[in-house]
Amino acid sequence: MGTMHPPTSNAAEAASNVPLHYLILAHMQPGQLRRLIDRLDGPDVYFYIHVDLKSDLTSFTAAIPQQNVCWIGNRISCIWGDFSIVNATLLLIKAALKPVGQDGMCVLLSGQDYPVKSSAHIRHFFAHHAQSVFLDFKPAEEVWPDFAVRTTYYKLQHSPDKLDYTLFHKWDVRSYLKLLFKGQLRCLSDSRVWQSRKLALPLKFYGGSQWWAMPVEVLSRVYDYIRINEKELFDFFQDALIPDEFFFQSMFSLPEIRLDNPILSPVTYVRWDGKKHPQPVVFRAGDEIELQSLPGTVLFARKFDSDIDSEILEKLDSNDH
């Protein structure tokens, strides 16, 4: 949707930078997203933005006039813990890889992420790690002791509302009771829920935080594998619980995804609230000491909400001065 035009830049300055391609999943607060883009913008920087189908796209395009922004036209209604998040990410990847001869680093962010380092530090960091993959990559069973539920049960989504789903397995009596309690027994008319979930591909499951950064050439190999094996992957992962936390990680268990360097830790920091359904903490004024003391390898944090506290963003902006 729209043609990408690189921002004007000094040739010498541009040559010292690795092109940065920010892939952003957004659903709220166009003004805050504009602020994020303003902080990250610069020579050889490009933005690809997917706005949740439930949100008004025009409010975002009106707030963000930069020419180096590509808006995803074929938008998806994104649901927490659902394969729709993976699908929206794949649309961003497809757009970012579309230009022939593309190179540089691709960075996946949400619209509620924000830099905790200066834009100069971020550019310098990626220029010196241009061949590295930054990904939360751990055996899935180590991250989640109950991980088997994600790959053996069917996630039956009842509405677009968060947590409005039932995990179903034909041998689990509790599954039937939960569907009965929610008035959703009609889900059992779908023949697929009576079949065992199996993935006919040699993936090993790895997982962790959904946010990553990796070179274009690596992401291209990942995307080619997904495209070639789309039916098998989609058939399996569309019924998984929170697949965005292990879909892309699991691709790196494959020999086809060749890496010259070890996978490094993510560049995005998240602090969780530790409740039954953990959520990222919304950072507020006073948290800047914690965020500014993060190591130099951590470039971003999430999440922020300018309606709750915009002062923290102003304090972090001081990093760029």
GROMACS .gro file of C-alpha atoms in nm:
model
  321
    1MET     CA    1   0.000   0.000   0.000
    2GLY     CA    2   0.207   0.294  -0.123
    3THR     CA    3   0.555   0.312  -0.266
    4MET     CA    4   0.864   0.317  -0.049
    5HIS     CA    5   1.091   0.618  -0.092
    6PRO     CA    6   1.420   0.634   0.099
    7PRO     CA    7   1.470   0.945   0.311
    8THR     CA    8   1.726   1.194   0.184
    9SER     CA    9   2.064   1.148   0.350
   10ASN     CA   10   2.429   1.234   0.327
   11ALA     CA   11   2.599   0.962   0.121
   12ALA     CA   12   2.891   0.918   0.360
   13GLU     CA   13   2.663   0.889   0.662
   14ALA     CA   14   2.438   0.639   0.483
   15ALA     CA   15   2.736   0.427   0.383
   16SER     CA   16   2.836   0.381   0.746
   17ASN     CA   17   2.495   0.242   0.839
   18VAL     CA   18   2.333  -0.093   0.786
   19PRO     CA   19   1.984  -0.045   0.639
   20LEU     CA   20   1.728  -0.096   0.915
   21HIS     CA   21   1.382  -0.233   0.840
   22TYR     CA   22   1.138  -0.200   1.128
   23LEU     CA   23   0.841  -0.438   1.111
   24ILE     CA   24   0.574  -0.301   1.345
   25LEU     CA   25   0.253  -0.461   1.471
   26ALA     CA   26   0.025  -0.177   1.580
   27HIS     CA   27  -0.332  -0.150   1.702
   28MET     CA   28  -0.366   0.171   1.905
   29GLN     CA   29  -0.238   0.524   1.971
   30PRO     CA   30  -0.126   0.664   1.634
   31GLY     CA   31   0.045   0.954   1.814
   32GLN     CA   32   0.264   0.721   2.018
   33LEU     CA   33   0.352   0.523   1.706
   34ARG     CA   34   0.451   0.849   1.533
   35ARG     CA   35   0.675   0.926   1.829
   36LEU     CA   36   0.840   0.583   1.800
   37ILE     CA   37   0.903   0.634   1.428
   38ASP     CA   38   1.042   0.983   1.483
   39ARG     CA   39   1.291   0.842   1.735
   40LEU     CA   40   1.409   0.564   1.504
   41ASP     CA   41   1.400   0.748   1.171
   42GLY     CA   42   1.717   0.829   0.985
   43PRO     CA   43   1.926   0.743   0.678
   44ASP     CA   44   1.852   0.397   0.535
   45VAL     CA   45   1.569   0.337   0.784
   46TYR     CA   46   1.238   0.193   0.662
   47PHE     CA   47   0.915   0.111   0.838
   48TYR     CA   48   0.657  -0.156   0.756
   49ILE     CA   49   0.342  -0.125   0.963
   50HIS     CA   50   0.050  -0.362   1.010
   51VAL     CA   51  -0.246  -0.196   1.180
   52ASP     CA   52  -0.497  -0.436   1.332
   53LEU     CA   53  -0.806  -0.462   1.111
   54LYS     CA   54  -1.019  -0.365   1.411
   55SER     CA   55  -0.844  -0.026   1.421
   56ASP     CA   56  -0.898   0.278   1.200
   57LEU     CA   57  -0.613   0.284   0.950
   58THR     CA   58  -0.676   0.644   0.843
   59SER     CA   59  -0.600   0.775   1.193
   60PHE     CA   60  -0.254   0.617   1.161
   61THR     CA   61  -0.178   0.728   0.806
   62ALA     CA   62  -0.285   1.084   0.892
   63ALA     CA   63  -0.055   1.091   1.196
   64ILE     CA   64   0.247   0.940   1.017
   65PRO     CA   65   0.326   1.116   0.687
   66GLN     CA   66   0.682   0.989   0.639
   67GLN     CA   67   0.751   0.858   0.289
   68ASN     CA   68   0.971   0.572   0.414
   69VAL     CA   69   0.666   0.400   0.565
   70CYS     CA   70   0.491   0.107   0.397
   71TRP     CA   71   0.139   0.037   0.522
   72ILE     CA   72   0.020  -0.323   0.493
   73GLY     CA   73  -0.300  -0.314   0.291
   74ASN     CA   74  -0.427  -0.670   0.335
   75ARG     CA   75  -0.479  -0.633   0.712
   76ILE     CA   76  -0.575  -0.902   0.962
   77SER     CA   77  -0.787  -0.885   1.277
   78CYS     CA   78  -0.532  -0.982   1.541
   79ILE     CA   79  -0.638  -1.180   1.849
   80TRP     CA   80  -0.418  -1.235   2.153
   81GLY     CA   81  -0.266  -1.584   2.164
   82ASP     CA   82  -0.390  -1.662   1.815
   83PHE     CA   83  -0.228  -1.757   1.483
   84SER     CA   84  -0.353  -1.425   1.346
   85ILE     CA   85  -0.050  -1.260   1.512
   86VAL     CA   86   0.183  -1.490   1.315
   87ASN     CA   87  -0.012  -1.419   0.997
   88ALA     CA   88   0.017  -1.043   1.043
   89THR     CA   89   0.391  -1.082   1.105
   90LEU     CA   90   0.425  -1.282   0.784
   91LEU     CA   91   0.257  -0.998   0.594
   92LEU     CA   92   0.517  -0.760   0.733
   93ILE     CA   93   0.798  -0.996   0.637
   94LYS     CA   94   0.664  -1.036   0.284
   95ALA     CA   95   0.652  -0.658   0.241
   96ALA     CA   96   1.001  -0.608   0.382
   97LEU     CA   97   1.152  -0.874   0.155
   98LYS     CA   98   0.971  -0.763  -0.159
   99PRO     CA   99   1.234  -0.522  -0.298
  100VAL     CA  100   1.490  -0.712  -0.505
  101GLY     CA  101   1.840  -0.696  -0.363
  102GLN     CA  102   1.723  -0.588  -0.020
  103ASP     CA  103   1.980  -0.610   0.259
  104GLY     CA  104   2.024  -0.493   0.616
  105MET     CA  105   1.862  -0.585   0.945
  106CYS     CA  106   1.491  -0.654   1.008
  107VAL     CA  107   1.358  -0.572   1.356
  108LEU     CA  108   1.016  -0.685   1.478
  109LEU     CA  109   0.851  -0.439   1.718
  110SER     CA  110   0.506  -0.364   1.853
  111GLY     CA  111   0.354  -0.017   1.837
  112GLN     CA  112   0.393   0.001   2.215
  113ASP     CA  113   0.769  -0.059   2.213
  114TYR     CA  114   1.011   0.229   2.263
  115PRO     CA  115   1.388   0.271   2.241
  116VAL     CA  116   1.587   0.269   2.565
  117LYS     CA  117   1.906   0.364   2.379
  118SER     CA  118   1.979   0.657   2.150
  119SER     CA  119   1.913   0.620   1.780
  120ALA     CA  120   2.288   0.660   1.720
  121HIS     CA  121   2.361   0.371   1.959
  122ILE     CA  122   2.100   0.154   1.785
  123ARG     CA  123   2.244   0.224   1.439
  124HIS     CA  124   2.598   0.162   1.563
  125PHE     CA  125   2.494  -0.160   1.737
  126PHE     CA  126   2.331  -0.312   1.431
  127ALA     CA  127   2.616  -0.196   1.206
  128HIS     CA  128   2.852  -0.399   1.425
  129HIS     CA  129   2.618  -0.701   1.448
  130ALA     CA  130   2.496  -0.705   1.090
  131GLN     CA  131   2.528  -1.084   1.062
  132SER     CA  132   2.370  -1.173   1.397
  133VAL     CA  133   2.028  -1.310   1.486
  134PHE     CA  134   1.871  -1.179   1.806
  135LEU     CA  135   1.604  -1.423   1.919
  136ASP     CA  136   1.474  -1.580   2.240
  137PHE     CA  137   1.569  -1.937   2.151
  138LYS     CA  138   1.522  -2.204   2.414
  139PRO     CA  139   1.379  -2.558   2.404
  140ALA     CA  140   1.006  -2.501   2.442
  141GLU     CA  141   0.966  -2.755   2.724
  142GLU     CA  142   1.223  -2.563   2.928
  143VAL     CA  143   1.036  -2.235   2.884
  144TRP     CA  144   0.690  -2.379   2.952
  145PRO     CA  145   0.665  -2.704   3.154
  146ASP     CA  146   0.313  -2.751   3.017
  147PHE     CA  147   0.419  -2.678   2.658
  148ALA     CA  148   0.272  -3.007   2.526
  149VAL     CA  149  -0.074  -2.856   2.566
  150ARG     CA  150   0.011  -2.600   2.301
  151THR     CA  151   0.086  -2.866   2.039
  152THR     CA  152  -0.155  -3.148   2.128
  153TYR     CA  153  -0.474  -2.955   2.219
  154TYR     CA  154  -0.687  -2.754   1.979
  155LYS     CA  155  -0.728  -2.386   2.065
  156LEU     CA  156  -1.092  -2.309   1.986
  157GLN     CA  157  -1.139  -1.932   1.969
  158HIS     CA  158  -1.496  -1.824   2.048
  159SER     CA  159  -1.471  -1.450   1.982
  160PRO     CA  160  -1.210  -1.181   1.915
  161ASP     CA  161  -1.192  -1.116   2.288
  162LYS     CA  162  -0.873  -1.192   2.473
  163LEU     CA  163  -0.879  -1.528   2.658
  164ASP     CA  164  -1.216  -1.622   2.507
  165TYR     CA  165  -1.105  -1.965   2.392
  166THR     CA  166  -1.113  -2.327   2.504
  167LEU     CA  167  -0.831  -2.579   2.479
  168PHE     CA  168  -0.983  -2.906   2.359
  169HIS     CA  169  -0.854  -3.262   2.349
  170LYS     CA  170  -1.081  -3.553   2.270
  171TRP     CA  171  -0.942  -3.756   2.565
  172ASP     CA  172  -0.973  -3.474   2.819
  173VAL     CA  173  -1.314  -3.473   2.991
  174ARG     CA  174  -1.249  -3.122   3.124
  175SER     CA  175  -1.244  -2.998   2.764
  176TYR     CA  176  -1.605  -3.106   2.714
  177LEU     CA  177  -1.713  -2.950   3.043
  178LYS     CA  178  -1.550  -2.619   2.957
  179LEU     CA  179  -1.723  -2.612   2.618
  180LEU     CA  180  -2.053  -2.697   2.784
  181PHE     CA  181  -2.007  -2.422   3.043
  182LYS     CA  182  -1.934  -2.167   2.769
  183GLY     CA  183  -2.220  -2.287   2.550
  184GLN     CA  184  -1.978  -2.378   2.274
  185LEU     CA  185  -2.048  -2.748   2.217
  186ARG     CA  186  -2.115  -2.664   1.853
  187CYS     CA  187  -1.736  -2.647   1.811
  188LEU     CA  188  -1.737  -3.027   1.825
  189SER     CA  189  -1.907  -3.039   1.486
  190ASP     CA  190  -1.572  -2.947   1.330
  191SER     CA  191  -1.424  -3.281   1.224
  192ARG     CA  192  -1.064  -3.168   1.269
  193VAL     CA  193  -1.092  -3.151   1.651
  194TRP     CA  194  -1.132  -3.529   1.660
  195GLN     CA  195  -0.800  -3.583   1.487
  196SER     CA  196  -0.463  -3.598   1.661
  197ARG     CA  197  -0.254  -3.289   1.594
  198LYS     CA  198   0.064  -3.382   1.409
  199LEU     CA  199   0.321  -3.178   1.219
  200ALA     CA  200   0.466  -3.366   0.924
  201LEU     CA  201   0.781  -3.155   0.918
  202PRO     CA  202   1.113  -3.210   1.102
  203LEU     CA  203   1.075  -2.912   1.335
  204LYS     CA  204   1.191  -2.915   1.694
  205PHE     CA  205   1.000  -2.673   1.911
  206TYR     CA  206   1.187  -2.375   2.051
  207GLY     CA  207   1.032  -2.070   2.205
  208GLY     CA  208   1.047  -1.751   2.405
  209SER     CA  209   0.965  -1.385   2.353
  210GLN     CA  210   0.797  -1.306   2.023
  211TRP     CA  211   1.025  -1.011   1.936
  212TRP     CA  212   1.335  -1.060   1.724
  213ALA     CA  213   1.590  -0.898   1.492
  214MET     CA  214   1.778  -1.070   1.212
  215PRO     CA  215   1.956  -1.001   0.881
  216VAL     CA  216   1.747  -0.984   0.566
  217GLU     CA  217   1.932  -1.280   0.416
  218VAL     CA  218   1.847  -1.501   0.717
  219LEU     CA  219   1.486  -1.386   0.729
  220SER     CA  220   1.460  -1.457   0.357
  221ARG     CA  221   1.561  -1.822   0.414
  222VAL     CA  222   1.310  -1.850   0.698
  223TYR     CA  223   1.035  -1.701   0.483
  224ASP     CA  224   1.118  -1.926   0.186
  225TYR     CA  225   1.084  -2.234   0.407
  226ILE     CA  226   0.751  -2.110   0.544
  227ARG     CA  227   0.623  -2.030   0.195
  228ILE     CA  228   0.721  -2.372   0.057
  229ASN     CA  229   0.568  -2.555   0.354
  230GLU     CA  230   0.280  -2.315   0.413
  231LYS     CA  231  -0.004  -2.570   0.416
  232GLU     CA  232   0.157  -2.804   0.668
  233LEU     CA  233   0.270  -2.518   0.892
  234PHE     CA  234  -0.059  -2.329   0.882
  235ASP     CA  235  -0.269  -2.642   0.935
  236PHE     CA  236  -0.073  -2.718   1.249
  237PHE     CA  237   0.001  -2.378   1.403
  238GLN     CA  238  -0.343  -2.226   1.344
  239ASP     CA  239  -0.477  -2.446   1.624
  240ALA     CA  240  -0.189  -2.378   1.866
  241LEU     CA  241  -0.198  -2.167   2.180
  242ILE     CA  242   0.015  -1.849   2.153
  243PRO     CA  243   0.202  -1.969   1.842
  244ASP     CA  244   0.381  -1.633   1.800
  245GLU     CA  245   0.605  -1.740   2.089
  246PHE     CA  246   0.739  -2.051   1.916
  247PHE     CA  247   0.655  -2.036   1.543
  248PHE     CA  248   0.959  -1.843   1.423
  249GLN     CA  249   1.194  -1.983   1.689
  250SER     CA  250   1.120  -2.338   1.576
  251MET     CA  251   1.231  -2.255   1.221
  252PHE     CA  252   1.585  -2.218   1.354
  253SER     CA  253   1.593  -2.587   1.446
  254LEU     CA  254   1.615  -2.663   1.074
  255PRO     CA  255   1.943  -2.722   0.885
  256GLU     CA  256   1.798  -2.518   0.597
  257ILE     CA  257   1.824  -2.205   0.810
  258ARG     CA  258   2.202  -2.180   0.804
  259LEU     CA  259   2.366  -1.952   1.056
  260ASP     CA  260   2.730  -1.847   1.066
  261ASN     CA  261   2.706  -1.707   1.420
  262PRO     CA  262   2.536  -1.818   1.743
  263ILE     CA  263   2.187  -1.686   1.813
  264LEU     CA  264   2.205  -1.393   2.055
  265SER     CA  265   1.958  -1.273   2.318
  266PRO     CA  266   1.667  -1.048   2.212
  267VAL     CA  267   1.720  -0.673   2.189
  268THR     CA  268   1.379  -0.601   2.347
  269TYR     CA  269   1.329  -0.599   2.724
  270VAL     CA  270   0.997  -0.701   2.880
  271ARG     CA  271   0.911  -0.711   3.250
  272TRP     CA  272   0.623  -0.943   3.334
  273ASP     CA  273   0.367  -0.895   3.613
  274GLY     CA  274   0.377  -1.262   3.721
  275LYS     CA  275   0.002  -1.315   3.746
  276LYS     CA  276  -0.186  -1.626   3.630
  277HIS     CA  277  -0.192  -1.488   3.276
  278PRO     CA  278   0.132  -1.283   3.278
  279GLN     CA  279   0.122  -0.949   3.101
  280PRO     CA  280   0.401  -0.705   3.020
  281VAL     CA  281   0.424  -0.428   3.277
  282VAL     CA  282   0.335  -0.081   3.147
  283PHE     CA  283   0.637   0.134   3.227
  284ARG     CA  284   0.583   0.465   3.404
  285ALA     CA  285   0.786   0.762   3.518
  286GLY     CA  286   1.029   0.632   3.775
  287ASP     CA  287   1.111   0.325   3.568
  288GLU     CA  288   1.362   0.518   3.360
  289ILE     CA  289   1.642   0.429   3.602
  290GLU     CA  290   1.575   0.060   3.545
  291LEU     CA  291   1.545   0.104   3.169
  292GLN     CA  292   1.848   0.327   3.125
  293SER     CA  293   2.063   0.086   3.325
  294LEU     CA  294   1.993  -0.205   3.089
  295PRO     CA  295   2.304  -0.339   2.910
  296GLY     CA  296   2.407  -0.197   2.575
  297THR     CA  297   2.275  -0.506   2.397
  298VAL     CA  298   1.917  -0.417   2.498
  299LEU     CA  299   1.783  -0.152   2.261
  300PHE     CA  300   1.406  -0.146   2.319
  301ALA     CA  301   1.150  -0.214   2.590
  302ARG     CA  302   0.779  -0.283   2.601
  303LYS     CA  303   0.530  -0.181   2.680
  304PHE     CA  304   0.443   0.186   2.702
  305ASP     CA  305   0.107   0.364   2.701
  306SER     CA  306   0.108   0.740   2.659
  307ASP     CA  307  -0.251   0.759   2.786
  308ILE     CA  308  -0.134   0.611   3.116
  309ASP     CA  309   0.205   0.785   3.140
  310SER     CA  310   0.379   0.990   2.873
  311GLU     CA  311   0.642   1.131   3.109
  312ILE     CA  312   0.844   0.810   3.084
  313LEU     CA  313   0.869   0.860   2.706
  314GLU     CA  314   0.998   1.215   2.757
  315LYS     CA  315   1.262   1.088   2.997
  316LEU     CA  316   1.372   0.821   2.750
  317ASP     CA  317   1.381   1.080   2.470
  318SER     CA  318   1.654   1.258   2.662
  319ASN     CA  319   1.880   0.966   2.553
  320ASP     CA  320   1.888   1.115   2.205
  321HIS     CA  321   2.022   1.453   2.315
   0.00000   0.00000   0.00000
